[in-house]
Amino acid sequence: METKQNLLWISYLRVFSTIAVIFLHTSSPLVSNYDTLKLSSWNIANFYDAISRFCVPVFVMISGTLLFDKNLEINAFFKKRITRIVLPFLFWSLCYAVYVVYIRTDFYKTKSFVSIIKKIVRSVYFGSAYHLWYIYMLFGLLLIVPILNFWIVRAKKREIQYFLLIWFLSLIIKNFGIENFVPNIEWSFFSEYIGYLVLGYFSSTTEFENVRRWKVISFLLSISGFLVTFIGTYLLTIYQGKLNTSLYDFFSFNVLISSIGLFLFFRSSSLFNRKQNWFFAQINKYSYGIYLVHVLCLWILESFGVNGLLFSPFFGIPLTVFLCVLISLFIVKTLNRIKFGNYISG
């Protein structure tokens, strides 16, 4: 299978996903406060959270589109990723660890210098901020890419479909909790985010016979997946009388459907094959750095009373997201202008 050369739509999709992940992290604290918020306010947060759930699967699908290459050379592959991904990750992990120790908590006031250093090192090692789990997961995917690449760039369409079928079966077992009712087969070889990685490559290389029809189908998929996430979460929570976020899972069928739909809609629509304006181009260029720093910006905004509850969730969430994007972009661009800053900014 040959990859399409025109990947401008990927840039738009990356920008869209970058903004979506900030929406998710701005609205999710409000969703978690189901017991204390008014139902109307909680459901607005549920709306923003549900509509953003595609971001992680789509990020992985984008990686599947871009990472696989018939000319991939393993040494060059990892050398590029160390400077592009690992160094910024280590820098921002250290920043989060120091911020938590000295600003977000009073840990430094009661502990010795050695204890503080141990705390910081341990935080960087295991994850110093909640959103960095994605980078650890990405590292695991990067380790398998050179091996998987040898097969996938030579595979026929039917062979990739076979892999995705087994992955889909593993999702059925996961979603319906029927592990005890199926043979004791090891499904982990086909499970989790590796499926989204392969799905991204497959979805970006498969030719459309009827682009207009696929545009309609993909739009309906994305909307239906979102509605199931939003309405389903509301109904399950109301019915049980407590927060139920099972439909938020990145491997739930509703999130899978909305992610596939959105991915294919961006690919099939001519709207996303045009040159980006300056602001979108900047977010696209610095998307990794924005992802790394945005939680720190949300923490700082929170310390000034700026969060999803400002005015009301309907206005507060998008306003907080907008400010977070601007501040994150400013920080990353400023670091990039410093000598060697591009190695740590992301």
PDB file of C-alpha atoms in Angstrom, residues 62-165:
ATOM      1  CA  ILE A  62      -1.798  10.545  12.850  1.00  0.00           C
ATOM      2  CA  SER A  63       1.371   8.829  14.077  1.00  0.00           C
ATOM      3  CA  GLY A  64       0.382   5.748  12.084  1.00  0.00           C
ATOM      4  CA  THR A  65       0.001   7.917   9.007  1.00  0.00           C
ATOM      5  CA  LEU A  66       3.383   9.617   9.344  1.00  0.00           C
ATOM      6  CA  LEU A  67       5.764   7.156  11.011  1.00  0.00           C
ATOM      7  CA  PHE A  68       5.606   4.184   8.657  1.00  0.00           C
ATOM      8  CA  ASP A  69       7.981   4.550   5.715  1.00  0.00           C
ATOM      9  CA  LYS A  70       9.392   2.037   3.242  1.00  0.00           C
ATOM     10  CA  ASN A  71      12.773   3.799   3.543  1.00  0.00           C
ATOM     11  CA  LEU A  72      12.810   3.748   7.361  1.00  0.00           C
ATOM     12  CA  GLU A  73      16.294   3.201   8.835  1.00  0.00           C
ATOM     13  CA  ILE A  74      16.282   2.285  12.507  1.00  0.00           C
ATOM     14  CA  ASN A  75      19.268   4.372  13.683  1.00  0.00           C
ATOM     15  CA  ALA A  76      18.070   7.532  11.948  1.00  0.00           C
ATOM     16  CA  PHE A  77      14.525   6.879  13.175  1.00  0.00           C
ATOM     17  CA  PHE A  78      15.477   6.801  16.852  1.00  0.00           C
ATOM     18  CA  LYS A  79      18.053   9.588  16.576  1.00  0.00           C
ATOM     19  CA  LYS A  80      15.391  11.924  15.223  1.00  0.00           C
ATOM     20  CA  ARG A  81      12.902  10.935  17.928  1.00  0.00           C
ATOM     21  CA  ILE A  82      15.394  11.459  20.758  1.00  0.00           C
ATOM     22  CA  THR A  83      15.930  15.091  19.800  1.00  0.00           C
ATOM     23  CA  ARG A  84      12.339  15.710  18.725  1.00  0.00           C
ATOM     24  CA  ILE A  85      10.426  13.897  21.471  1.00  0.00           C
ATOM     25  CA  VAL A  86      12.601  12.674  24.353  1.00  0.00           C
ATOM     26  CA  LEU A  87      14.548  15.844  25.179  1.00  0.00           C
ATOM     27  CA  PRO A  88      11.473  18.142  25.367  1.00  0.00           C
ATOM     28  CA  PHE A  89       9.678  15.463  27.384  1.00  0.00           C
ATOM     29  CA  LEU A  90      12.501  15.325  29.952  1.00  0.00           C
ATOM     30  CA  PHE A  91      12.682  19.114  30.189  1.00  0.00           C
ATOM     31  CA  TRP A  92       8.960  19.612  30.766  1.00  0.00           C
ATOM     32  CA  SER A  93       8.752  16.616  33.095  1.00  0.00           C
ATOM     33  CA  LEU A  94      11.387  18.292  35.237  1.00  0.00           C
ATOM     34  CA  CYS A  95       9.482  21.590  35.091  1.00  0.00           C
ATOM     35  CA  TYR A  96       6.278  19.921  36.287  1.00  0.00           C
ATOM     36  CA  ALA A  97       8.098  18.093  39.087  1.00  0.00           C
ATOM     37  CA  VAL A  98       9.717  21.307  40.332  1.00  0.00           C
ATOM     38  CA  TYR A  99       6.439  23.240  40.027  1.00  0.00           C
ATOM     39  CA  VAL A 100       4.561  20.640  42.089  1.00  0.00           C
ATOM     40  CA  VAL A 101       7.247  20.547  44.806  1.00  0.00           C
ATOM     41  CA  TYR A 102       7.776  24.306  45.159  1.00  0.00           C
ATOM     42  CA  ILE A 103       4.540  25.975  44.014  1.00  0.00           C
ATOM     43  CA  ARG A 104       1.573  23.629  43.751  1.00  0.00           C
ATOM     44  CA  THR A 105       2.273  22.008  47.143  1.00  0.00           C
ATOM     45  CA  ASP A 106       4.209  22.762  50.355  1.00  0.00           C
ATOM     46  CA  PHE A 107       6.349  19.652  50.004  1.00  0.00           C
ATOM     47  CA  TYR A 108       9.605  21.610  50.094  1.00  0.00           C
ATOM     48  CA  LYS A 109       8.770  23.218  53.454  1.00  0.00           C
ATOM     49  CA  THR A 110       8.754  19.988  55.430  1.00  0.00           C
ATOM     50  CA  LYS A 111      11.304  17.821  53.613  1.00  0.00           C
ATOM     51  CA  SER A 112      15.078  17.748  53.395  1.00  0.00           C
ATOM     52  CA  PHE A 113      16.994  18.668  50.263  1.00  0.00           C
ATOM     53  CA  VAL A 114      17.728  14.977  49.590  1.00  0.00           C
ATOM     54  CA  SER A 115      14.023  14.118  49.910  1.00  0.00           C
ATOM     55  CA  ILE A 116      13.135  16.894  47.483  1.00  0.00           C
ATOM     56  CA  ILE A 117      15.637  15.598  44.921  1.00  0.00           C
ATOM     57  CA  LYS A 118      14.291  12.056  45.334  1.00  0.00           C
ATOM     58  CA  LYS A 119      10.744  13.363  44.884  1.00  0.00           C
ATOM     59  CA  ILE A 120      11.661  15.211  41.688  1.00  0.00           C
ATOM     60  CA  VAL A 121      13.597  12.273  40.223  1.00  0.00           C
ATOM     61  CA  ARG A 122      10.791   9.862  41.036  1.00  0.00           C
ATOM     62  CA  SER A 123       8.216  12.214  39.521  1.00  0.00           C
ATOM     63  CA  VAL A 124      10.159  12.499  36.269  1.00  0.00           C
ATOM     64  CA  TYR A 125      10.660   8.730  36.195  1.00  0.00           C
ATOM     65  CA  PHE A 126       7.014   7.773  36.722  1.00  0.00           C
ATOM     66  CA  GLY A 127       5.224  10.865  35.401  1.00  0.00           C
ATOM     67  CA  SER A 128       5.193  14.350  36.878  1.00  0.00           C
ATOM     68  CA  ALA A 129       1.850  15.443  35.359  1.00  0.00           C
ATOM     69  CA  TYR A 130      -1.291  13.525  34.466  1.00  0.00           C
ATOM     70  CA  HIS A 131      -1.188  14.191  30.722  1.00  0.00           C
ATOM     71  CA  LEU A 132       2.332  12.813  30.291  1.00  0.00           C
ATOM     72  CA  TRP A 133       0.971   9.250  30.333  1.00  0.00           C
ATOM     73  CA  TYR A 134       0.454   9.738  26.607  1.00  0.00           C
ATOM     74  CA  ILE A 135       4.173  10.288  26.018  1.00  0.00           C
ATOM     75  CA  TYR A 136       5.086   7.136  27.935  1.00  0.00           C
ATOM     76  CA  MET A 137       2.564   5.252  25.815  1.00  0.00           C
ATOM     77  CA  LEU A 138       4.012   6.852  22.676  1.00  0.00           C
ATOM     78  CA  PHE A 139       7.486   5.650  23.643  1.00  0.00           C
ATOM     79  CA  GLY A 140       6.141   2.095  23.672  1.00  0.00           C
ATOM     80  CA  LEU A 141       4.634   2.539  20.222  1.00  0.00           C
ATOM     81  CA  LEU A 142       7.876   4.005  18.874  1.00  0.00           C
ATOM     82  CA  LEU A 143       9.756   0.911  20.011  1.00  0.00           C
ATOM     83  CA  ILE A 144       7.511  -1.338  17.913  1.00  0.00           C
ATOM     84  CA  VAL A 145       7.292   0.929  14.829  1.00  0.00           C
ATOM     85  CA  PRO A 146      10.585  -0.184  13.154  1.00  0.00           C
ATOM     86  CA  ILE A 147       9.533  -3.834  13.523  1.00  0.00           C
ATOM     87  CA  LEU A 148       5.936  -3.274  12.476  1.00  0.00           C
ATOM     88  CA  ASN A 149       7.093  -1.050   9.624  1.00  0.00           C
ATOM     89  CA  PHE A 150       8.830  -3.933   7.828  1.00  0.00           C
ATOM     90  CA  TRP A 151       5.494  -5.716   7.555  1.00  0.00           C
ATOM     91  CA  ILE A 152       3.002  -2.907   7.054  1.00  0.00           C
ATOM     92  CA  VAL A 153       4.658  -1.135   4.097  1.00  0.00           C
ATOM     93  CA  ARG A 154       4.792  -4.466   2.244  1.00  0.00           C
ATOM     94  CA  ALA A 155       1.439  -5.802   3.386  1.00  0.00           C
ATOM     95  CA  LYS A 156      -1.530  -6.167   1.102  1.00  0.00           C
ATOM     96  CA  LYS A 157      -4.800  -4.481   1.967  1.00  0.00           C
ATOM     97  CA  ARG A 158      -6.364  -7.765   3.028  1.00  0.00           C
ATOM     98  CA  GLU A 159      -3.501  -8.537   5.421  1.00  0.00           C
ATOM     99  CA  ILE A 160      -3.909  -5.219   7.232  1.00  0.00           C
ATOM    100  CA  GLN A 161      -7.669  -5.794   7.354  1.00  0.00           C
ATOM    101  CA  TYR A 162      -6.966  -9.120   9.040  1.00  0.00           C
ATOM    102  CA  PHE A 163      -4.902  -7.390  11.739  1.00  0.00           C
ATOM    103  CA  LEU A 164      -7.632  -4.796  12.304  1.00  0.00           C
ATOM    104  CA  LEU A 165     -10.283  -7.522  12.503  1.00  0.00           C
TER     105      LEU A 165
END
